XYZ file of C-alpha atoms in Angstrom:
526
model
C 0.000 0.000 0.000
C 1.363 3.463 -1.298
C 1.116 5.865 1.942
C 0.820 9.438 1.558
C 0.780 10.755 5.262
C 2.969 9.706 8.225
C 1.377 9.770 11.837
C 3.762 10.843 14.563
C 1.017 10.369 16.995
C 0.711 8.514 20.347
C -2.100 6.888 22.526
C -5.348 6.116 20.950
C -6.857 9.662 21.364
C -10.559 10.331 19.156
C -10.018 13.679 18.203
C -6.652 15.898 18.027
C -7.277 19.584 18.267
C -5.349 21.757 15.633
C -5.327 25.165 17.156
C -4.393 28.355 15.354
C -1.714 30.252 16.504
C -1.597 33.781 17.168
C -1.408 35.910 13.751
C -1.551 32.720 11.714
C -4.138 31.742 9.313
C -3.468 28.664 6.883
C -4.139 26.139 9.620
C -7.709 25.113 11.012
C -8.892 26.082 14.266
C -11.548 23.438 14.275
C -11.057 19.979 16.077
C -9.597 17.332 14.308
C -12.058 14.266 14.386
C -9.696 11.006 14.005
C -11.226 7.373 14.462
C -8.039 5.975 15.651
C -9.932 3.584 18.143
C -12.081 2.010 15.409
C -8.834 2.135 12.813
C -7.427 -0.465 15.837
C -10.059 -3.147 15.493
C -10.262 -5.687 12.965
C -12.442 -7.021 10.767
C -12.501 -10.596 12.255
C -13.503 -8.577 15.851
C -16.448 -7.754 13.676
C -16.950 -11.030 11.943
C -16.915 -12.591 15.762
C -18.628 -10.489 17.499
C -21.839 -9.991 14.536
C -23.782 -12.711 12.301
C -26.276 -12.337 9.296
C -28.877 -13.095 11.489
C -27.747 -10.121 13.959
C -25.554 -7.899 12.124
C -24.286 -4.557 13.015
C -26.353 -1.949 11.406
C -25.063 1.528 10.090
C -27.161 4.153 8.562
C -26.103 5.805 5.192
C -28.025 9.224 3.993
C -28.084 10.395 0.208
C -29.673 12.624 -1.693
C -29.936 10.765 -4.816
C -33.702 10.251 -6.717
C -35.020 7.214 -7.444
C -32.803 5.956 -10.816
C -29.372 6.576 -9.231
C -30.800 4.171 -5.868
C -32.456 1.678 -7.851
C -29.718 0.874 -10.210
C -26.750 2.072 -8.423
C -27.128 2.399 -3.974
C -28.928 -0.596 -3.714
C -27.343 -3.111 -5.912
C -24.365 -1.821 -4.158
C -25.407 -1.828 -0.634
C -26.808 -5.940 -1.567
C -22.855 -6.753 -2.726
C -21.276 -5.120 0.337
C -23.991 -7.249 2.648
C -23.082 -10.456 0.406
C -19.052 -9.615 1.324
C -19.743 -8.781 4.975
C -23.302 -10.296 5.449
C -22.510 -9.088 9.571
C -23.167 -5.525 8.228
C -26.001 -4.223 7.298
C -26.329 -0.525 5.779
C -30.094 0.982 6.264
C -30.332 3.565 2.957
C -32.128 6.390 3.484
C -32.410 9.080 0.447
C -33.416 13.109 1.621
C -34.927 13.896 -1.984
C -31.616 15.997 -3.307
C -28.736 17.157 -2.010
C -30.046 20.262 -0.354
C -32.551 18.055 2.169
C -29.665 16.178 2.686
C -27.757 18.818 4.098
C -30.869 20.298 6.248
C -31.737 16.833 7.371
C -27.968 15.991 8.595
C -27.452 19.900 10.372
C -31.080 19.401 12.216
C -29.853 16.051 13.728
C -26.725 17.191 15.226
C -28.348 18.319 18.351
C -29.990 15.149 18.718
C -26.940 13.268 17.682
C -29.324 11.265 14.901
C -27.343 11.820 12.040
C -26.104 8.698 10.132
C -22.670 6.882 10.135
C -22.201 7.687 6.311
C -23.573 10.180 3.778
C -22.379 11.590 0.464
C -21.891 15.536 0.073
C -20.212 18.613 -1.489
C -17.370 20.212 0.586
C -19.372 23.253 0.972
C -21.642 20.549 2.736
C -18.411 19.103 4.401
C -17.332 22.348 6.138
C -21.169 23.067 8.021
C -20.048 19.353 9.428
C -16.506 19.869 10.280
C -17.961 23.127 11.936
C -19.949 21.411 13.853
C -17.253 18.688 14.762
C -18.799 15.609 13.279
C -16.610 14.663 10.608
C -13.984 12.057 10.981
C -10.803 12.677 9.240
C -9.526 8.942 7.577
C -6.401 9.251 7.559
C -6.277 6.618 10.297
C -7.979 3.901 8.242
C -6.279 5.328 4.848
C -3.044 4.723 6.708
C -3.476 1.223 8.016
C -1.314 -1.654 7.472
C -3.986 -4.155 7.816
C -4.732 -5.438 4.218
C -8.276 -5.758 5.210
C -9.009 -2.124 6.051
C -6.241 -0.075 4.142
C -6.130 1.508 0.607
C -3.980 2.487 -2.070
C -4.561 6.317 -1.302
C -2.872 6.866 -4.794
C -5.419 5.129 -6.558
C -8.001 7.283 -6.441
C -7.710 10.204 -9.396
C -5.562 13.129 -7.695
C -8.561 15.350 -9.335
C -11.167 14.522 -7.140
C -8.535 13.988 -3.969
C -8.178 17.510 -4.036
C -11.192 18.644 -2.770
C -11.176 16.213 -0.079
C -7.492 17.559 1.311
C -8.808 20.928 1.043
C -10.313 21.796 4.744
C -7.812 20.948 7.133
C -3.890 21.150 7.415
C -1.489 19.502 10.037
C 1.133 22.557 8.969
C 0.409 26.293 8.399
C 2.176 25.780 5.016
C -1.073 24.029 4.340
C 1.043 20.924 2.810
C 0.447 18.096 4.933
C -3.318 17.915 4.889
C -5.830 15.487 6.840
C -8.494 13.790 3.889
C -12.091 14.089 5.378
C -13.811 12.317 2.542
C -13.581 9.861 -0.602
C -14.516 10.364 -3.997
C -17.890 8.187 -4.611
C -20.104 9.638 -8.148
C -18.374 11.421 -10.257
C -19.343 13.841 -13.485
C -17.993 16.492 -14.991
C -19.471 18.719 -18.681
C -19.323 17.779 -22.171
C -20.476 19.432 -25.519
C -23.187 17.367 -27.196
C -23.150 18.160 -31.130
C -25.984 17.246 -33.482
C -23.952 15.418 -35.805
C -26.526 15.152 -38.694
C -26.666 18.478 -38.529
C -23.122 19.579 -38.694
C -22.151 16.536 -41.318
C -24.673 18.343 -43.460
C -23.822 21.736 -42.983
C -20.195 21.019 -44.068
C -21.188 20.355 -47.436
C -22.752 23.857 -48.241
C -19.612 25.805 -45.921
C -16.701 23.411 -45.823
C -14.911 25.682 -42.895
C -16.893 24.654 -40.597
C -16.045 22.697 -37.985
C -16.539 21.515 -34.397
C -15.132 24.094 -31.795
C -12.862 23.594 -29.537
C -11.917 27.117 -28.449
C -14.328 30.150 -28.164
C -13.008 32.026 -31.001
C -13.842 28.996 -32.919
C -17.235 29.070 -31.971
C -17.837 32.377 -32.911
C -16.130 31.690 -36.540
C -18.477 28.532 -36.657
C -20.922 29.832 -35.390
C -21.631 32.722 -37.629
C -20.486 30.811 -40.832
C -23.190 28.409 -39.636
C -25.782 31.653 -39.258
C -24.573 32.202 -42.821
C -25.172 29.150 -44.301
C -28.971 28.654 -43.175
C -29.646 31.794 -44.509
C -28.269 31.446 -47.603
C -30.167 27.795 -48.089
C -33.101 29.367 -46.501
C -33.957 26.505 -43.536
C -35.542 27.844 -41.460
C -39.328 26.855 -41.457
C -38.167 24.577 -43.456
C -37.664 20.684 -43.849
C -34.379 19.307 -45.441
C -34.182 15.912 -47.143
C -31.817 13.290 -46.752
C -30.418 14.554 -50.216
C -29.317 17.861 -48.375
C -31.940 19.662 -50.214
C -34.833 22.355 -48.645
C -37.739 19.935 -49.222
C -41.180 20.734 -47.216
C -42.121 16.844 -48.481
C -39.714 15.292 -47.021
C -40.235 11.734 -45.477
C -43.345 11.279 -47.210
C -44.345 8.607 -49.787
C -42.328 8.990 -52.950
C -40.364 11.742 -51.566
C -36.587 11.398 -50.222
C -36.229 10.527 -46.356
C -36.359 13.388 -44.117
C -32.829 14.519 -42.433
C -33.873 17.472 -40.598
C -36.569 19.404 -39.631
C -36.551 22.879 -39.321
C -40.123 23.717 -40.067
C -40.781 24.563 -36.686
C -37.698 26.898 -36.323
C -37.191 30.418 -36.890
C -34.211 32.344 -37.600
C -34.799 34.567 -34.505
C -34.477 31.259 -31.910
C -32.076 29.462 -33.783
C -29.079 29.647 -31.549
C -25.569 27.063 -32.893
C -24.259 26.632 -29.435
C -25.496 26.468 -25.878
C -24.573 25.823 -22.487
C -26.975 24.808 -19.335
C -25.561 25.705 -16.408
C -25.001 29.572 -15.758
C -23.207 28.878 -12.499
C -20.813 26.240 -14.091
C -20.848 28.527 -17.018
C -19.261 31.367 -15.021
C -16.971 29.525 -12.347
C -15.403 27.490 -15.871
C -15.255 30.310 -17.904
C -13.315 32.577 -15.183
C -10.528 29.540 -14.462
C -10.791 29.558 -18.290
C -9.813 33.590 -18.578
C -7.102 32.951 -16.404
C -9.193 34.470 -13.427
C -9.772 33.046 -9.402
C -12.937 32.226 -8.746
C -13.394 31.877 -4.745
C -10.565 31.192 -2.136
C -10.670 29.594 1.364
C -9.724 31.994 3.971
C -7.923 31.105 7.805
C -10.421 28.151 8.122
C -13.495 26.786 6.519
C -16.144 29.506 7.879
C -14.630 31.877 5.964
C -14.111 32.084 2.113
C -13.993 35.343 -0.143
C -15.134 36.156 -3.737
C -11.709 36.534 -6.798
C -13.352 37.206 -9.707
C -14.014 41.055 -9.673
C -11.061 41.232 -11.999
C -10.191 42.693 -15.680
C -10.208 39.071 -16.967
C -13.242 38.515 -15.706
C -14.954 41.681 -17.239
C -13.222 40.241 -20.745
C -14.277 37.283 -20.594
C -18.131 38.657 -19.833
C -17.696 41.381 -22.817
C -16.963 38.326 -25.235
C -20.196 36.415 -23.831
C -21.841 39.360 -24.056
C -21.277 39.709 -28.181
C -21.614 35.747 -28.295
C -25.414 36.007 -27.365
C -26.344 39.208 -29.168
C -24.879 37.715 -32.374
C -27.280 35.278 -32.112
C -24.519 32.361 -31.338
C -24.666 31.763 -28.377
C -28.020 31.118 -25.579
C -28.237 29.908 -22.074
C -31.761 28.310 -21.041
C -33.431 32.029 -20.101
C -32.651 32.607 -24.255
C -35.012 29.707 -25.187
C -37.573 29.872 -22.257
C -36.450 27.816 -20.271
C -35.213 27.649 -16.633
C -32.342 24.700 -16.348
C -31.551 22.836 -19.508
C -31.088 23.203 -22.799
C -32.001 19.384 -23.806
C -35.455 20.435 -25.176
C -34.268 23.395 -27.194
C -31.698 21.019 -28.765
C -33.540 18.204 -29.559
C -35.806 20.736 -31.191
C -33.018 21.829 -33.399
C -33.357 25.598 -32.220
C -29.601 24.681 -31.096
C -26.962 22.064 -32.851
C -24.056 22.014 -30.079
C -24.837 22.150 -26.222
C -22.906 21.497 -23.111
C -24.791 19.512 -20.555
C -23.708 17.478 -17.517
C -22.118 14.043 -18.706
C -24.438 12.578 -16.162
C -27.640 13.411 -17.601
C -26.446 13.398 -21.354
C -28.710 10.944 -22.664
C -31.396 13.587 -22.386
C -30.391 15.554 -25.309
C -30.919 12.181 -27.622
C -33.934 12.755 -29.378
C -37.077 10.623 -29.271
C -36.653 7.793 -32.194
C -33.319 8.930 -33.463
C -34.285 11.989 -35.292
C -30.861 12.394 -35.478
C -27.092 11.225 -34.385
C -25.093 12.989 -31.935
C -21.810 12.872 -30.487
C -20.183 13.709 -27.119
C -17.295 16.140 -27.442
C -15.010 17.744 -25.040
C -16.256 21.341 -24.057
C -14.585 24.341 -24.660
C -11.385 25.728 -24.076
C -10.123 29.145 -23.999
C -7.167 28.107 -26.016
C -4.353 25.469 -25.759
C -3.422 26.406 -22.473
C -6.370 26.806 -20.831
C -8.501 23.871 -21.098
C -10.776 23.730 -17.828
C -13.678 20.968 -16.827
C -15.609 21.580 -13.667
C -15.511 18.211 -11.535
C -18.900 17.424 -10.249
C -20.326 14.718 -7.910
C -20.283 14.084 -4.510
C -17.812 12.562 -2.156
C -18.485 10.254 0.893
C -18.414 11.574 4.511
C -18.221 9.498 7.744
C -19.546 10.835 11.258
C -18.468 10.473 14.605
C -20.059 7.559 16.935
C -19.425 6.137 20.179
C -19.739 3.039 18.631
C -16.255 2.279 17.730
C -17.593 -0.981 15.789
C -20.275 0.891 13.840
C -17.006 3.163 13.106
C -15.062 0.265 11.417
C -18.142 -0.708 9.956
C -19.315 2.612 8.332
C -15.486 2.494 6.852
C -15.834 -0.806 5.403
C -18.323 0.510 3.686
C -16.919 3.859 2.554
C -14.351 1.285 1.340
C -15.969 -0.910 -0.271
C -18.193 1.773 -2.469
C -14.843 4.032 -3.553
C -12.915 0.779 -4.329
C -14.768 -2.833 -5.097
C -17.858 -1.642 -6.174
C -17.413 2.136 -7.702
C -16.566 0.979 -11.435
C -20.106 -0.919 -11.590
C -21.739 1.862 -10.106
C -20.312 4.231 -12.231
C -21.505 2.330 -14.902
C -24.855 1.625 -13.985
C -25.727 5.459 -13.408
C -23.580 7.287 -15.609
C -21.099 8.496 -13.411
C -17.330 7.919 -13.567
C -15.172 5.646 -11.510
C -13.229 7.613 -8.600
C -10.217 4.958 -8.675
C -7.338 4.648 -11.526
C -8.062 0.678 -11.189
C -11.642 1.390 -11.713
C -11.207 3.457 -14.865
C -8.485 1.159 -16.122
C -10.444 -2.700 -15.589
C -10.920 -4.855 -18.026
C -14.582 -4.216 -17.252
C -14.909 -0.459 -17.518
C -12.498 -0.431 -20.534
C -15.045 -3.070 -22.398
C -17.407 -0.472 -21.379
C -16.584 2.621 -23.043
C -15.266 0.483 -25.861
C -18.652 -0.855 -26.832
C -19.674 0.563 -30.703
C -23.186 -1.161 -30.983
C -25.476 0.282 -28.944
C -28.555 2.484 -28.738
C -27.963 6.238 -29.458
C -29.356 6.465 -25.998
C -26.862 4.262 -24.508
C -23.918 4.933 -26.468
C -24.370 8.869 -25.627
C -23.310 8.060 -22.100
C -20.917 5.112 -23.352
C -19.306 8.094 -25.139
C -19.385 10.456 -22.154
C -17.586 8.305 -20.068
C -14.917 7.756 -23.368
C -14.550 11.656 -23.588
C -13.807 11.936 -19.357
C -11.176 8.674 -19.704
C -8.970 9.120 -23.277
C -9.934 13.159 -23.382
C -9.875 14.579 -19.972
C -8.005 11.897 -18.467
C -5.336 11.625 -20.819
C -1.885 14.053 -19.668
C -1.123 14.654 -23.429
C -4.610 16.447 -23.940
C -3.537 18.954 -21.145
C -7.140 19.470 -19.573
C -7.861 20.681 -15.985
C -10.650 19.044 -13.899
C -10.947 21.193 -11.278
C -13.579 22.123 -8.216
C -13.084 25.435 -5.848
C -12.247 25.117 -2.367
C -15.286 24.788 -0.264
C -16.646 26.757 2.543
C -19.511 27.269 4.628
C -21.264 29.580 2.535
C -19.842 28.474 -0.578
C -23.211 27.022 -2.080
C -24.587 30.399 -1.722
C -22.091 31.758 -3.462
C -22.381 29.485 -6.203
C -26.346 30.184 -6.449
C -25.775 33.620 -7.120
C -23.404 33.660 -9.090
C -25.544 31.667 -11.583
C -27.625 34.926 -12.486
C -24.491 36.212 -13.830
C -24.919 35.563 -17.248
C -29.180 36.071 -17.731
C -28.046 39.776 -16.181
C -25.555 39.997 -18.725
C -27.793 39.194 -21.981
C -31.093 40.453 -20.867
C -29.962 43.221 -17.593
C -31.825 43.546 -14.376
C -35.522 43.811 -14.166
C -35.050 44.719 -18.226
C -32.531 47.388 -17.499
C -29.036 46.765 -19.203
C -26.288 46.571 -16.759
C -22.209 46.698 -17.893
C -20.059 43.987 -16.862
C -18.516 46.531 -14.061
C -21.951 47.073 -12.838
C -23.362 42.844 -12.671
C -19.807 42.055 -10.684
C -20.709 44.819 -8.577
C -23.951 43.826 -8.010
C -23.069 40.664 -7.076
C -20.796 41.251 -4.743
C -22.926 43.947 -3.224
C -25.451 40.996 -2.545
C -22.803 38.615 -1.411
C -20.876 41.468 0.591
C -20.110 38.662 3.788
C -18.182 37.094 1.283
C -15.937 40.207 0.074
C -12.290 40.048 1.676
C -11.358 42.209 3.744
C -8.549 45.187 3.518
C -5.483 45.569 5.500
């Protein structure tokens, strides 16, 4: 086992207060929660002391709907019971991420919360706040084959975020690691490939972006070239042809169908999340987003910055050149999925993990999964999405080993089938590199439906994954407070096209205005 962290500790202490010294600020001054009493045990205490017919029970709290638990929590949670049949995990799901949160901060007083739940690290820090959170480095760091891990399997990307709240050192480079990586996703562009294989033949330059000058050079030759062929309101035939009778009897097939779309809605390219929209596109500018401040109460707004305000003015000429639309452009209030499908868009980004929704209903046309944007060669930047797994203190230093079996078991064993399952990524290099995953995202015949996330999860592996390709997943530090930052910020951009309350507002004047209405957040001055 690979070991990351050493422990120069002593005694079998719980919890190991890190206190901030006078005038310093990179180390936390919240308490340290370590299992080391539960790391101690071993699984054959367990296997002795529990049975199938009276396990040891452990609750575990998500906020995932009913797809991800039918076809991913609870076939997992059955092959953990099978492995360690004196366990047994009681799945509860909140109804989304937020309840999850509320639900887990109202039963700290009562000390009801469970032994494991998934979260964000802006949910993490409200926990290690409230000094519930275990640190693993305990079990990470144990020599017993049968509760350590190879802490350099997991993808460094998503580690980060987990070695991001508390430090051992005020240089902040010997963190503790307060949670796993469990379901994974990140963006990707879905392009209408009918469409563009078509287009190319009346405007040979165009091509599929992958920088944002590129999309506006596609983007208006692409404006050009449906104006010139006069599409919209129109139907085109499998010829290539403007043909109103397409698809019927003695007529050619029909290819696309643009008879419900008008020039004014058409929009080439389009992006569904505002929020991720603005946090990528800043990182992409070569701008700072958020940082942590002395601890994780306190974090403070970056992006009031000239790159920012560049990078908005270029947005801003995007969408009135008719290139560019978020879901406000179309109607709409969180995806662009129905827009596409309806052709009044032919390249949108959308989460990887819900990608199958921009497939249209009986294969109206192809599509393929593309990486998103980049600002240019050397800034290529992917929000990381997903949620990692927490575990909370107990008393019960049994239910402790227990709850970390299964943290285990879910970020190692069983992630890879998960992943598969319900669209979301494996967290481990092993995971991402088995025979099984590989067979995966190397399958050819499938449904478009299918094969969209089959794709996906090709793009996030050989595109984002690979070192050559020089992309960035990445995920801001988080903070209590950090989520309301983030909701905010996602009016950003429908201020930007269409102003406040229908008054236009500069660039200068929406970054004001947001951090005017997230002033707690501003950093303070010397």
């Amino acid at each position: 086992m690979k070991k990351l962290f050493k422990y120069g500790m002593t005694g079998i202490a719980a919890a190991v207060a890190v206190v901030l010294a006078a005038g310093c600020s990179n180390v936390a001054t919240y308490e340290v929660q370590l299992p080391t009493e539960a790391a101690a045990l071993t699984v054959d205490q367990l296997e002795t002391n529990y049975s199938a017919a009276s396990p040891l029970e452990i609750d575990f709290w998500t906020g995932f709907g009913g797809a991800v638990t039918s076809t991913g929590i609870l076939p997992a949670i059955e092959a953990f019971e099978t492995e360690y049949p004196f366990i047994k995990v009681n799945h509860t799901s909140k109804g989304g991420y937020d309840n999850l949160l509320k639900a887990i901060n109202l039963s700290i007083t009562s000390n009801s919360y469970p032994q494991v739940a998934v979260g964000y690290p802006d949910h993490f820090a409200s926990y290690i706040r409230s000094s519930i959170q275990y640190a693993l480095d305990p079990f990470l760091e144990s020599t017993d084959p049968d509760i350590g891990v190879d802490v350099d399997d997991y993808v460094a990307d998503y580690m980060i975020e987990n070695r991001s709240f508390q430090f051992k050192d005020e240089e902040k480079t010997d963190p503790y690691t307060l949670g796993l990586p469990f379901n994974k996703s990140t963006e990707v562009m879905v392009v209408n490939q009918t469409f563009m294989d078509w287009i190319v033949t009346k405007d040979n330059r165009i091509v599929i972006p992958t920088t944002w000058d590129e999309v506006r050079t596609s983007g208006e030759q692409i404006l050009a070239a449906m104006g010139r062929i006069g599409a919209f309101g129109h139907k085109i035939d499998v010829d290539g042809n403007v043909n109103d009778n397409a698809g019927k009897l003695g007529h050619p097939r029909l290819l696309l169908d643009f008879s419900a779309v008008t020039a004014d809605e058409f929009r080439p390219f389009s992006y569904d999340s505002t929020s991720n929209l603005f946090i990528t596109m800043v990182r992409q500018w070569g701008g700072q987003y958020t940082k942590m401040g002395e601890n994780i109460t306190k974090g403070y707004l970056q992006y009031n910055s000239a790159s920012t305000l560049a990078m908005l003015d270029f947005f801003r000429e995007l969408h009135a050149d008719q290139i560019f639309a978020i879901p406000t452009s179309f109607g709409e209030s969180s995806y662009n999925s129905v827009p596409f499908v309806s052709l009044k868009s032919v390249m949108t980004v959308s989460s990887s993990a819900g990608v199958y929704n921009n497939v249209p209903v009986g294969n109206a046309f192809k599509v393929s999964i593309n990486p998103i944007v980049g600002k240019d060669a050397d800034h290529k930047y992917v929000i990381s999405q997903g949620t990692n797994l927490a575990m909370f203190k107990n008393r019960d230093e049994e239910k402790v080993l227990a709850s970390w079996l299964f943290v285990r078991y879910l970020t190692t064993t069983a992630n890879a089938e998960f992943a598969l399952n319900t669209g979301y990524y494996p967290v481990t290099e092993s995971g991402l590199n088995s025979t099984f995953y590989q067979n995966y995202i190397g399958t050819t015949g499938d449904s478009e439906y299918n094969m969209s996330k089959i794709n996906a999860a090709k793009v996030n592996a050989e595109v984002y994954g690979a070192a050559a390709a020089n992309w960035h997943k990445f995920v801001d530090p988080g903070f209590v407070g950090s989520s309301d930052i983030r909701e905010q910020i996602g009016t950003i951009f429908p201020m930007l096209f269409y102003g406040k309350d229908g008054i236009p507002m500069t660039s200068q004047e929406i970054i004001d205005y947001s951090y005017t209405s997230l002033s707690r957040y501003i950093e303070p001055t010397e």
